[in-house]
Amino acid sequence: MTTSPVLVLVPSLIAAIIAVVVPLVSFRLALRQDHSRWLREQRAQVYVDLLTEAYAEQQWIERDMEDEETRKRFGSHYTDLRLPPLERARLGVRATMYGSRTVNGLFNRIPAEAFWGKPMGRKPNDGDRIAMRVRVGAIADELQAVIRQEMRSDDLLPTAPSQLLDQPHPIDRMRSRDTSASAEQPPEDGNPSR
């Protein structure tokens, strides 16, 4: 029984195509996965830098909103942690390249809040300072939450509850002892019911 050359040639041709296509597809998938990993690493580094700068700007806003007396009293203890203008601009460009629009928008709201949050034509009072702290703190909290969600960093944390967080703070324990001790003592006039 003789086999035709076509029957021998077809399996060889299929094997040759598989031998070329499979490594090519595997290489492209590996290249795409490597690029995705590299992009994630770049984004993670930018987000760390953004959170650091957001913290520094939040501290600077706190300092900027202080009254003169507090500023004089604690002036020597303050260190400006903000980036110089050129480094801040580079951080903004890197954030534009690797960060999401939501993160960039929240990050840029912090200095905008510092500008628009100050009252025009007068010095800020305590109400202005409190409102500014609340708004900037809410923006910083939202920025951290969005970054944690995008980077899925909460997925990496252990799911077991912390025993330390379940225990009350030592000050709260002391307060509860004080209130329970005062509740057990009868009133001074000797009449326990009032």
PDB file of C-alpha atoms in Angstrom:
ATOM      1  CA  MET A   1       0.000   0.000   0.000  1.00  0.00           C
ATOM      2  CA  THR A   2       1.448   3.289  -1.056  1.00  0.00           C
ATOM      3  CA  THR A   3       0.694   6.616   0.539  1.00  0.00           C
ATOM      4  CA  SER A   4       0.371   9.651  -1.543  1.00  0.00           C
ATOM      5  CA  PRO A   5       2.877  12.458  -1.032  1.00  0.00           C
ATOM      6  CA  VAL A   6       0.019  14.829  -0.162  1.00  0.00           C
ATOM      7  CA  LEU A   7      -0.961  12.754   2.873  1.00  0.00           C
ATOM      8  CA  VAL A   8       2.603  12.869   4.129  1.00  0.00           C
ATOM      9  CA  LEU A   9       3.054  16.531   3.303  1.00  0.00           C
ATOM     10  CA  VAL A  10      -0.111  17.805   5.073  1.00  0.00           C
ATOM     11  CA  PRO A  11       0.816  16.611   8.610  1.00  0.00           C
ATOM     12  CA  SER A  12       4.356  17.892   8.117  1.00  0.00           C
ATOM     13  CA  LEU A  13       3.006  21.269   7.010  1.00  0.00           C
ATOM     14  CA  ILE A  14       0.660  21.422  10.014  1.00  0.00           C
ATOM     15  CA  ALA A  15       3.532  20.540  12.361  1.00  0.00           C
ATOM     16  CA  ALA A  16       5.708  23.262  10.804  1.00  0.00           C
ATOM     17  CA  ILE A  17       2.947  25.863  11.191  1.00  0.00           C
ATOM     18  CA  ILE A  18       2.420  24.867  14.821  1.00  0.00           C
ATOM     19  CA  ALA A  19       6.165  24.976  15.445  1.00  0.00           C
ATOM     20  CA  VAL A  20       6.272  28.582  14.205  1.00  0.00           C
ATOM     21  CA  VAL A  21       2.943  29.964  15.449  1.00  0.00           C
ATOM     22  CA  VAL A  22       2.916  28.615  19.030  1.00  0.00           C
ATOM     23  CA  PRO A  23       6.251  30.197  20.060  1.00  0.00           C
ATOM     24  CA  LEU A  24       5.272  33.442  18.317  1.00  0.00           C
ATOM     25  CA  VAL A  25       1.953  33.629  20.174  1.00  0.00           C
ATOM     26  CA  SER A  26       3.643  32.648  23.437  1.00  0.00           C
ATOM     27  CA  PHE A  27       6.286  35.332  22.932  1.00  0.00           C
ATOM     28  CA  ARG A  28       3.647  37.993  22.257  1.00  0.00           C
ATOM     29  CA  LEU A  29       1.675  36.996  25.346  1.00  0.00           C
ATOM     30  CA  ALA A  30       4.825  37.034  27.484  1.00  0.00           C
ATOM     31  CA  LEU A  31       5.767  40.414  26.048  1.00  0.00           C
ATOM     32  CA  ARG A  32       2.304  41.799  26.808  1.00  0.00           C
ATOM     33  CA  GLN A  33       2.440  40.376  30.339  1.00  0.00           C
ATOM     34  CA  ASP A  34       5.905  41.852  30.891  1.00  0.00           C
ATOM     35  CA  HIS A  35       4.728  45.253  29.637  1.00  0.00           C
ATOM     36  CA  SER A  36       1.698  45.072  31.936  1.00  0.00           C
ATOM     37  CA  ARG A  37       3.952  44.250  34.904  1.00  0.00           C
ATOM     38  CA  TRP A  38       6.309  47.100  34.027  1.00  0.00           C
ATOM     39  CA  LEU A  39       3.385  49.523  33.726  1.00  0.00           C
ATOM     40  CA  ARG A  40       2.013  48.393  37.090  1.00  0.00           C
ATOM     41  CA  GLU A  41       5.423  48.939  38.708  1.00  0.00           C
ATOM     42  CA  GLN A  42       5.643  52.435  37.201  1.00  0.00           C
ATOM     43  CA  ARG A  43       2.132  53.237  38.397  1.00  0.00           C
ATOM     44  CA  ALA A  44       2.907  51.940  41.884  1.00  0.00           C
ATOM     45  CA  GLN A  45       6.020  54.136  42.110  1.00  0.00           C
ATOM     46  CA  VAL A  46       4.114  57.193  40.875  1.00  0.00           C
ATOM     47  CA  TYR A  47       1.321  56.547  43.377  1.00  0.00           C
ATOM     48  CA  VAL A  48       3.812  56.310  46.232  1.00  0.00           C
ATOM     49  CA  ASP A  49       5.317  59.636  45.148  1.00  0.00           C
ATOM     50  CA  LEU A  50       1.842  61.176  44.771  1.00  0.00           C
ATOM     51  CA  LEU A  51       0.788  60.096  48.252  1.00  0.00           C
ATOM     52  CA  THR A  52       4.041  61.438  49.686  1.00  0.00           C
ATOM     53  CA  GLU A  53       3.576  64.795  47.975  1.00  0.00           C
ATOM     54  CA  ALA A  54      -0.111  64.906  48.950  1.00  0.00           C
ATOM     55  CA  TYR A  55       0.895  64.409  52.585  1.00  0.00           C
ATOM     56  CA  ALA A  56       3.550  67.128  52.302  1.00  0.00           C
ATOM     57  CA  GLU A  57       1.059  69.541  50.736  1.00  0.00           C
ATOM     58  CA  GLN A  58      -1.521  68.714  53.391  1.00  0.00           C
ATOM     59  CA  GLN A  59       1.029  69.554  56.110  1.00  0.00           C
ATOM     60  CA  TRP A  60       1.967  72.762  54.321  1.00  0.00           C
ATOM     61  CA  ILE A  61      -1.692  73.817  54.105  1.00  0.00           C
ATOM     62  CA  GLU A  62      -2.043  73.192  57.837  1.00  0.00           C
ATOM     63  CA  ARG A  63       0.995  75.390  58.454  1.00  0.00           C
ATOM     64  CA  ASP A  64      -0.167  78.063  56.029  1.00  0.00           C
ATOM     65  CA  MET A  65      -3.553  78.339  57.706  1.00  0.00           C
ATOM     66  CA  GLU A  66      -2.138  78.723  61.229  1.00  0.00           C
ATOM     67  CA  ASP A  67      -2.456  82.006  63.055  1.00  0.00           C
ATOM     68  CA  GLU A  68       0.649  84.122  63.638  1.00  0.00           C
ATOM     69  CA  GLU A  69       1.018  83.163  67.296  1.00  0.00           C
ATOM     70  CA  THR A  70       1.016  79.426  66.577  1.00  0.00           C
ATOM     71  CA  ARG A  71       3.347  79.917  63.636  1.00  0.00           C
ATOM     72  CA  LYS A  72       5.852  81.799  65.798  1.00  0.00           C
ATOM     73  CA  ARG A  73       5.631  79.243  68.591  1.00  0.00           C
ATOM     74  CA  PHE A  74       6.129  76.166  66.417  1.00  0.00           C
ATOM     75  CA  GLY A  75       8.013  77.723  63.507  1.00  0.00           C
ATOM     76  CA  SER A  76      11.346  76.110  64.276  1.00  0.00           C
ATOM     77  CA  HIS A  77       9.750  72.642  64.416  1.00  0.00           C
ATOM     78  CA  TYR A  78       8.254  72.804  60.937  1.00  0.00           C
ATOM     79  CA  THR A  79       9.995  71.297  57.917  1.00  0.00           C
ATOM     80  CA  ASP A  80       8.597  71.931  54.449  1.00  0.00           C
ATOM     81  CA  LEU A  81       8.458  68.500  52.817  1.00  0.00           C
ATOM     82  CA  ARG A  82       7.054  69.652  49.475  1.00  0.00           C
ATOM     83  CA  LEU A  83       8.983  69.029  46.299  1.00  0.00           C
ATOM     84  CA  PRO A  84      10.776  71.885  44.529  1.00  0.00           C
ATOM     85  CA  PRO A  85       8.813  73.257  41.542  1.00  0.00           C
ATOM     86  CA  LEU A  86      10.725  71.338  38.861  1.00  0.00           C
ATOM     87  CA  GLU A  87      10.402  68.025  40.717  1.00  0.00           C
ATOM     88  CA  ARG A  88       6.717  68.745  41.351  1.00  0.00           C
ATOM     89  CA  ALA A  89       6.229  69.340  37.614  1.00  0.00           C
ATOM     90  CA  ARG A  90       8.014  66.048  36.813  1.00  0.00           C
ATOM     91  CA  LEU A  91       5.777  64.254  39.283  1.00  0.00           C
ATOM     92  CA  GLY A  92       2.755  65.772  37.571  1.00  0.00           C
ATOM     93  CA  VAL A  93       3.969  64.566  34.169  1.00  0.00           C
ATOM     94  CA  ARG A  94       4.660  61.063  35.476  1.00  0.00           C
ATOM     95  CA  ALA A  95       1.218  61.024  37.093  1.00  0.00           C
ATOM     96  CA  THR A  96      -0.341  62.065  33.803  1.00  0.00           C
ATOM     97  CA  MET A  97       1.496  59.268  31.986  1.00  0.00           C
ATOM     98  CA  TYR A  98       0.913  56.413  34.428  1.00  0.00           C
ATOM     99  CA  GLY A  99      -1.880  57.461  36.766  1.00  0.00           C
ATOM    100  CA  SER A 100      -5.614  57.352  36.278  1.00  0.00           C
ATOM    101  CA  ARG A 101      -7.720  60.452  35.722  1.00  0.00           C
ATOM    102  CA  THR A 102      -9.445  59.963  39.059  1.00  0.00           C
ATOM    103  CA  VAL A 103      -6.158  59.886  40.973  1.00  0.00           C
ATOM    104  CA  ASN A 104      -4.783  62.886  39.073  1.00  0.00           C
ATOM    105  CA  GLY A 105      -7.983  64.845  39.660  1.00  0.00           C
ATOM    106  CA  LEU A 106      -7.956  64.162  43.404  1.00  0.00           C
ATOM    107  CA  PHE A 107      -4.249  64.923  43.684  1.00  0.00           C
ATOM    108  CA  ASN A 108      -4.634  68.259  41.886  1.00  0.00           C
ATOM    109  CA  ARG A 109      -7.597  69.217  44.072  1.00  0.00           C
ATOM    110  CA  ILE A 110      -5.357  69.519  47.140  1.00  0.00           C
ATOM    111  CA  PRO A 111      -3.396  72.613  45.998  1.00  0.00           C
ATOM    112  CA  ALA A 112      -6.559  73.979  44.385  1.00  0.00           C
ATOM    113  CA  GLU A 113      -8.306  73.681  47.735  1.00  0.00           C
ATOM    114  CA  ALA A 114      -5.426  75.558  49.349  1.00  0.00           C
ATOM    115  CA  PHE A 115      -5.928  78.399  46.892  1.00  0.00           C
ATOM    116  CA  TRP A 116      -9.725  78.571  46.890  1.00  0.00           C
ATOM    117  CA  GLY A 117     -10.153  77.699  50.554  1.00  0.00           C
ATOM    118  CA  LYS A 118      -8.537  80.882  51.841  1.00  0.00           C
ATOM    119  CA  PRO A 119     -10.926  83.750  52.413  1.00  0.00           C
ATOM    120  CA  MET A 120     -10.339  86.761  50.190  1.00  0.00           C
ATOM    121  CA  GLY A 121      -9.459  90.045  51.845  1.00  0.00           C
ATOM    122  CA  ARG A 122      -9.139  88.774  55.413  1.00  0.00           C
ATOM    123  CA  LYS A 123      -7.139  86.397  57.552  1.00  0.00           C
ATOM    124  CA  PRO A 124      -8.636  82.940  58.064  1.00  0.00           C
ATOM    125  CA  ASN A 125     -10.509  82.427  61.303  1.00  0.00           C
ATOM    126  CA  ASP A 126     -10.932  79.165  63.235  1.00  0.00           C
ATOM    127  CA  GLY A 127     -13.981  78.188  61.193  1.00  0.00           C
ATOM    128  CA  ASP A 128     -12.055  78.648  57.950  1.00  0.00           C
ATOM    129  CA  ARG A 129      -9.186  76.557  59.309  1.00  0.00           C
ATOM    130  CA  ILE A 130     -11.458  73.735  60.427  1.00  0.00           C
ATOM    131  CA  ALA A 131     -13.340  73.717  57.119  1.00  0.00           C
ATOM    132  CA  MET A 132     -10.053  73.645  55.197  1.00  0.00           C
ATOM    133  CA  ARG A 133      -8.708  70.761  57.299  1.00  0.00           C
ATOM    134  CA  VAL A 134     -11.893  68.779  56.797  1.00  0.00           C
ATOM    135  CA  ARG A 135     -11.964  69.326  53.020  1.00  0.00           C
ATOM    136  CA  VAL A 136      -8.271  68.590  52.481  1.00  0.00           C
ATOM    137  CA  GLY A 137      -8.446  65.579  54.797  1.00  0.00           C
ATOM    138  CA  ALA A 138     -11.452  64.214  52.895  1.00  0.00           C
ATOM    139  CA  ILE A 139      -9.621  64.668  49.574  1.00  0.00           C
ATOM    140  CA  ALA A 140      -6.512  62.917  50.946  1.00  0.00           C
ATOM    141  CA  ASP A 141      -8.614  60.043  52.313  1.00  0.00           C
ATOM    142  CA  GLU A 142     -10.415  59.655  48.996  1.00  0.00           C
ATOM    143  CA  LEU A 143      -7.081  59.737  47.140  1.00  0.00           C
ATOM    144  CA  GLN A 144      -5.729  56.938  49.323  1.00  0.00           C
ATOM    145  CA  ALA A 145      -8.909  54.885  48.903  1.00  0.00           C
ATOM    146  CA  VAL A 146      -8.859  55.216  45.107  1.00  0.00           C
ATOM    147  CA  ILE A 147      -5.181  54.281  44.936  1.00  0.00           C
ATOM    148  CA  ARG A 148      -5.722  51.261  47.184  1.00  0.00           C
ATOM    149  CA  GLN A 149      -8.624  50.184  45.004  1.00  0.00           C
ATOM    150  CA  GLU A 150      -6.730  50.653  41.716  1.00  0.00           C
ATOM    151  CA  MET A 151      -3.627  48.877  42.954  1.00  0.00           C
ATOM    152  CA  ARG A 152      -5.723  46.219  44.718  1.00  0.00           C
ATOM    153  CA  SER A 153      -3.458  46.547  47.719  1.00  0.00           C
ATOM    154  CA  ASP A 154      -6.234  45.520  50.107  1.00  0.00           C
ATOM    155  CA  ASP A 155      -6.317  42.125  48.369  1.00  0.00           C
ATOM    156  CA  LEU A 156      -2.744  41.545  49.514  1.00  0.00           C
ATOM    157  CA  LEU A 157      -3.401  42.241  53.178  1.00  0.00           C
ATOM    158  CA  PRO A 158      -4.211  39.428  55.589  1.00  0.00           C
ATOM    159  CA  THR A 159      -7.915  38.947  56.190  1.00  0.00           C
ATOM    160  CA  ALA A 160      -7.597  37.968  59.840  1.00  0.00           C
ATOM    161  CA  PRO A 161      -8.900  40.647  62.202  1.00  0.00           C
ATOM    162  CA  SER A 162      -6.350  42.470  64.282  1.00  0.00           C
ATOM    163  CA  GLN A 163      -6.525  41.703  67.976  1.00  0.00           C
ATOM    164  CA  LEU A 164      -4.925  45.060  68.728  1.00  0.00           C
ATOM    165  CA  LEU A 165      -7.764  46.948  67.044  1.00  0.00           C
ATOM    166  CA  ASP A 166     -10.363  44.999  69.024  1.00  0.00           C
ATOM    167  CA  GLN A 167      -8.903  46.235  72.298  1.00  0.00           C
ATOM    168  CA  PRO A 168      -9.818  49.712  73.493  1.00  0.00           C
ATOM    169  CA  HIS A 169      -7.129  52.356  73.633  1.00  0.00           C
ATOM    170  CA  PRO A 170      -5.509  52.709  77.093  1.00  0.00           C
ATOM    171  CA  ILE A 171      -7.024  56.177  77.485  1.00  0.00           C
ATOM    172  CA  ASP A 172     -10.493  54.813  76.720  1.00  0.00           C
ATOM    173  CA  ARG A 173      -9.982  52.022  79.277  1.00  0.00           C
ATOM    174  CA  MET A 174      -8.955  54.593  81.870  1.00  0.00           C
ATOM    175  CA  ARG A 175     -11.990  56.748  81.096  1.00  0.00           C
ATOM    176  CA  SER A 176     -14.340  53.786  81.360  1.00  0.00           C
ATOM    177  CA  ARG A 177     -12.816  52.897  84.747  1.00  0.00           C
ATOM    178  CA  ASP A 178     -13.285  56.489  85.899  1.00  0.00           C
ATOM    179  CA  THR A 179     -16.924  56.597  84.792  1.00  0.00           C
ATOM    180  CA  SER A 180     -17.701  53.179  86.289  1.00  0.00           C
ATOM    181  CA  ALA A 181     -16.046  54.171  89.591  1.00  0.00           C
ATOM    182  CA  SER A 182     -17.999  57.416  89.737  1.00  0.00           C
ATOM    183  CA  ALA A 183     -21.242  55.566  88.938  1.00  0.00           C
ATOM    184  CA  GLU A 184     -20.656  53.153  91.851  1.00  0.00           C
ATOM    185  CA  GLN A 185     -20.115  55.940  94.398  1.00  0.00           C
ATOM    186  CA  PRO A 186     -23.269  57.257  96.050  1.00  0.00           C
ATOM    187  CA  PRO A 187     -24.004  60.975  95.840  1.00  0.00           C
ATOM    188  CA  GLU A 188     -22.522  63.195  98.514  1.00  0.00           C
ATOM    189  CA  ASP A 189     -25.785  63.821 100.385  1.00  0.00           C
ATOM    190  CA  GLY A 190     -26.118  60.120 101.197  1.00  0.00           C
ATOM    191  CA  ASN A 191     -29.290  59.635  99.147  1.00  0.00           C
ATOM    192  CA  PRO A 192     -28.507  57.065  96.409  1.00  0.00           C
ATOM    193  CA  SER A 193     -31.730  57.641  94.501  1.00  0.00           C
ATOM    194  CA  ARG A 194     -32.586  60.968  92.920  1.00  0.00           C
TER     195      ARG A 194
END
